[in-house]
XYZ file of C-alpha atoms in Angstrom:
285
model
C -0.449 -0.455 -1.075
C 1.916 2.934 -1.395
C -0.061 5.670 0.425
C -3.187 6.338 3.452
C -5.504 7.260 0.123
C -5.805 3.868 -0.285
C -7.227 2.946 2.108
C -10.778 2.219 1.264
C -13.376 3.430 4.405
C -10.709 6.437 3.322
C -11.304 6.793 -0.480
C -14.987 5.625 0.398
C -15.362 8.814 3.300
C -13.604 11.723 0.583
C -16.603 10.471 -2.000
C -19.770 10.600 -0.018
C -18.300 13.819 0.785
C -18.125 14.222 -3.099
C -21.335 13.349 -3.323
C -22.656 15.825 -0.636
C -20.937 18.469 -2.531
C -22.123 17.772 -6.755
C -26.171 17.520 -4.671
C -25.063 21.514 -3.011
C -25.768 20.391 0.375
C -22.750 21.705 1.200
C -22.434 25.354 0.965
C -18.997 26.696 1.932
C -17.821 25.041 5.249
C -21.687 23.876 6.097
C -22.141 19.734 6.581
C -19.489 18.064 8.349
C -18.836 14.080 8.681
C -17.728 11.567 11.033
C -17.054 7.605 10.658
C -16.205 4.736 13.788
C -13.540 3.256 12.367
C -12.744 -0.984 12.514
C -9.658 -2.500 13.489
C -7.917 -3.021 10.289
C -8.692 0.483 9.323
C -7.198 1.622 12.053
C -4.040 -1.369 11.744
C -4.314 -0.018 7.586
C -4.471 3.336 8.253
C -0.860 3.468 11.546
C 1.914 3.251 9.460
C 1.166 7.033 8.019
C -0.134 7.753 11.323
C 2.371 11.282 12.760
C 5.190 9.933 15.116
C 4.125 12.110 17.138
C 0.255 13.001 17.756
C -1.373 16.035 18.505
C -1.876 17.208 21.869
C -4.750 15.951 23.849
C -8.361 18.147 23.729
C -10.771 18.298 26.173
C -14.756 17.729 25.129
C -16.859 18.354 28.076
C -18.802 15.450 26.812
C -18.186 11.661 27.748
C -18.771 8.517 25.875
C -17.868 4.530 28.131
C -18.826 2.765 25.514
C -16.256 5.270 22.425
C -12.968 4.253 24.902
C -9.713 4.380 22.572
C -11.999 4.208 19.133
C -11.097 5.517 16.018
C -12.839 8.624 14.090
C -12.432 9.895 10.794
C -13.393 13.744 10.731
C -14.015 16.819 8.346
C -11.855 20.139 9.414
C -14.251 22.449 11.275
C -14.110 25.332 9.131
C -13.189 23.249 6.078
C -15.285 22.805 2.980
C -15.859 20.175 1.947
C -15.911 20.773 -1.495
C -11.911 20.701 -0.941
C -11.931 16.806 0.384
C -11.118 15.245 -2.327
C -8.091 18.114 -2.997
C -6.476 18.529 -0.417
C -7.793 15.419 1.993
C -5.003 15.530 4.276
C -5.463 19.547 5.138
C -9.361 18.597 5.273
C -9.807 16.031 7.473
C -7.894 13.356 10.070
C -8.244 10.216 12.016
C -8.781 11.655 15.545
C -8.318 9.165 18.647
C -10.195 9.035 22.093
C -8.816 8.584 24.625
C -9.391 6.188 27.490
C -10.650 7.844 29.419
C -13.867 8.359 26.681
C -13.336 12.099 27.154
C -10.986 13.769 24.978
C -9.124 13.547 21.146
C -5.818 14.057 20.175
C -5.114 13.939 15.935
C -2.835 10.900 14.168
C -3.653 11.701 11.192
C -4.539 16.008 8.748
C -5.149 18.232 9.263
C -1.754 18.857 8.639
C -2.014 22.452 7.806
C -3.480 22.727 11.037
C -7.093 22.962 12.555
C -8.888 20.242 14.241
C -12.684 18.466 13.946
C -15.268 19.541 12.369
C -17.262 21.812 15.473
C -19.345 19.700 15.450
C -16.809 16.520 16.466
C -19.019 17.187 20.219
C -22.086 16.115 18.993
C -21.735 13.536 16.305
C -19.196 11.850 19.619
C -22.417 11.595 21.176
C -24.877 9.473 18.553
C -21.591 7.868 17.871
C -22.442 6.350 21.350
C -25.269 6.464 20.837
C -25.827 4.391 17.776
C -23.957 2.125 18.571
C -25.458 0.789 21.217
C -29.455 0.371 19.699
C -27.688 -0.584 16.692
C -24.654 -2.804 18.838
C -21.565 -1.850 17.536
C -23.234 -1.728 13.542
C -23.520 1.816 13.603
C -19.876 3.946 12.142
C -21.966 6.777 9.577
C -22.844 9.689 11.103
C -23.980 12.065 8.807
C -25.029 16.335 8.826
C -25.615 18.674 5.347
C -27.425 20.932 4.368
C -30.563 19.247 2.261
C -32.559 22.142 0.811
C -36.313 20.267 0.480
C -35.693 19.267 3.849
C -34.722 22.237 5.218
C -37.978 24.091 3.495
C -40.508 21.524 4.972
C -39.761 22.867 8.670
C -40.950 26.142 7.651
C -43.811 24.207 6.580
C -45.001 21.337 8.183
C -45.660 20.543 12.600
C -42.230 20.110 14.041
C -42.698 16.764 15.391
C -41.745 13.198 13.838
C -45.736 12.543 13.052
C -45.872 14.855 10.458
C -43.026 14.607 8.857
C -42.511 10.967 8.626
C -46.023 10.495 7.336
C -45.649 13.457 4.128
C -42.299 12.334 3.627
C -44.168 8.596 3.348
C -46.179 9.629 1.508
C -44.033 11.499 -1.496
C -42.120 8.146 -2.278
C -43.078 5.030 -2.336
C -40.192 3.480 -1.351
C -39.768 5.789 1.743
C -41.399 3.263 3.934
C -38.634 1.124 3.119
C -35.269 2.178 3.865
C -36.732 4.102 6.895
C -39.398 2.183 7.905
C -39.094 3.125 11.610
C -39.883 7.018 10.450
C -36.968 10.212 11.260
C -36.933 12.481 14.080
C -36.642 16.650 14.407
C -35.033 18.360 16.407
C -36.829 22.127 17.243
C -34.323 24.769 15.687
C -30.957 25.097 17.994
C -27.976 26.778 18.523
C -25.199 24.327 16.279
C -22.736 23.290 18.084
C -23.596 23.293 21.578
C -24.357 19.925 24.022
C -27.785 21.468 23.713
C -28.624 20.241 20.124
C -26.123 17.653 21.562
C -28.832 16.164 22.991
C -31.924 16.574 21.776
C -30.723 15.210 19.197
C -29.453 11.847 21.002
C -33.030 11.966 22.301
C -34.280 11.262 18.795
C -31.557 9.406 17.298
C -32.527 6.507 20.541
C -36.059 6.327 18.704
C -34.842 6.842 14.413
C -32.513 6.733 12.124
C -32.323 10.396 11.264
C -33.060 13.727 12.329
C -34.168 16.397 11.828
C -33.141 19.980 12.560
C -35.305 23.012 12.260
C -34.256 25.640 10.464
C -30.950 24.206 9.331
C -30.030 20.505 7.761
C -30.694 16.766 8.592
C -28.329 14.093 10.638
C -28.089 11.158 9.857
C -26.123 7.277 11.392
C -26.014 4.268 9.099
C -23.950 1.347 9.138
C -21.827 2.056 6.327
C -20.955 5.061 3.387
C -24.382 3.643 1.444
C -26.917 3.618 3.650
C -25.733 6.756 5.388
C -26.243 8.838 2.061
C -28.788 6.832 0.722
C -31.229 7.497 3.713
C -30.513 11.221 3.596
C -30.112 11.452 -0.039
C -34.307 9.485 -0.385
C -35.393 12.034 3.010
C -34.061 14.688 0.843
C -35.664 13.437 -2.696
C -39.336 12.763 -0.923
C -39.114 16.251 0.135
C -38.248 18.006 -2.347
C -41.679 15.969 -3.998
C -43.893 17.104 -1.199
C -42.607 20.669 -2.064
C -43.093 20.488 -5.329
C -46.438 18.931 -4.160
C -47.358 21.310 -1.948
C -46.552 24.115 -4.738
C -48.305 22.819 -7.510
C -51.206 21.909 -5.562
C -51.431 26.121 -4.113
C -51.352 24.488 -0.629
C -54.436 22.809 -0.309
C -54.581 18.972 0.630
C -53.996 16.785 -2.620
C -56.704 15.155 -4.694
C -54.697 11.440 -3.847
C -51.747 10.241 -2.500
C -50.502 6.720 -0.823
C -52.897 4.984 1.533
C -51.864 3.981 5.253
C -53.279 0.883 3.756
C -50.673 1.664 1.201
C -48.397 2.029 3.072
C -48.810 -1.729 5.467
C -48.526 -3.437 2.769
C -45.416 -1.680 1.160
C -44.078 -2.888 4.985
C -45.763 -6.829 4.568
C -44.753 -6.867 0.779
C -41.259 -6.063 1.825
C -40.452 -7.998 5.444
C -39.598 -4.550 7.002
C -41.366 -3.560 10.632
C -43.500 -0.198 10.344
C -43.079 2.418 13.341
C -47.033 2.297 14.300
C -46.879 4.652 16.075
C -46.826 7.207 13.355
C -48.976 4.963 11.340
C -52.094 5.266 14.118
C -51.690 9.563 14.388
C -54.164 12.238 12.724
C -54.247 15.435 12.899
C -56.761 17.856 10.561
C -53.634 19.935 9.214
C -52.293 16.928 7.517
C -52.492 18.197 3.792
C -51.704 14.412 2.538
């Protein structure tokens, strides 16, 4: 192996950044991506780690189940569009200490910097997703898909309202996210409040909408996490186009609850019955 960029996990990470940029989800330095590495991937990358790692930096949060883990992370203030051009200056690999409360850079950000400002939020949510998925989830991805953001101005900010509109906007949605999507009200980004609120949603859902801001998703691998965000955004786009074309009035027809149950049965997925049983006079689909 000639360099760290030949490691598949690093290549796949860079590709996901590029795909999000290509879809217009990462204006300026918007969005961030973290990946919890496997032991094999760490071993593959270790020969390229710095001779002298960076100093330990306390996060202000703690997670017992992430002690000694390694993460690939975008850099704070870095532009995802530059990841492919200069990965060594725009992303990094960080090691978590044995107390589970601090990180240090072992590779990357050679021109200076630190992991994404949202790293403590990602870290807390990695802890939640590792626990509730028994270690399967490794990716946390945050982006600014515009149609998801647009819907936060139109729909009640509840998991039930959002999920039902998305499920009823595109047939495959209830298969891709049968548990639904959570919703976090507007909060200042990067702080403890939004981190804790997102963790509460990620206990139940694979994805959480951040009102007037963007979308936060998790998954076991890059393809699954990216596909989840892509599907949610496509459904939100269809919903926005439909509502606009129909003057904001209730649609003439849509995918029904019985249709959704039939899809779930056919594809063998367990649908969130709380969302299926939800009713509101405000529903437009």
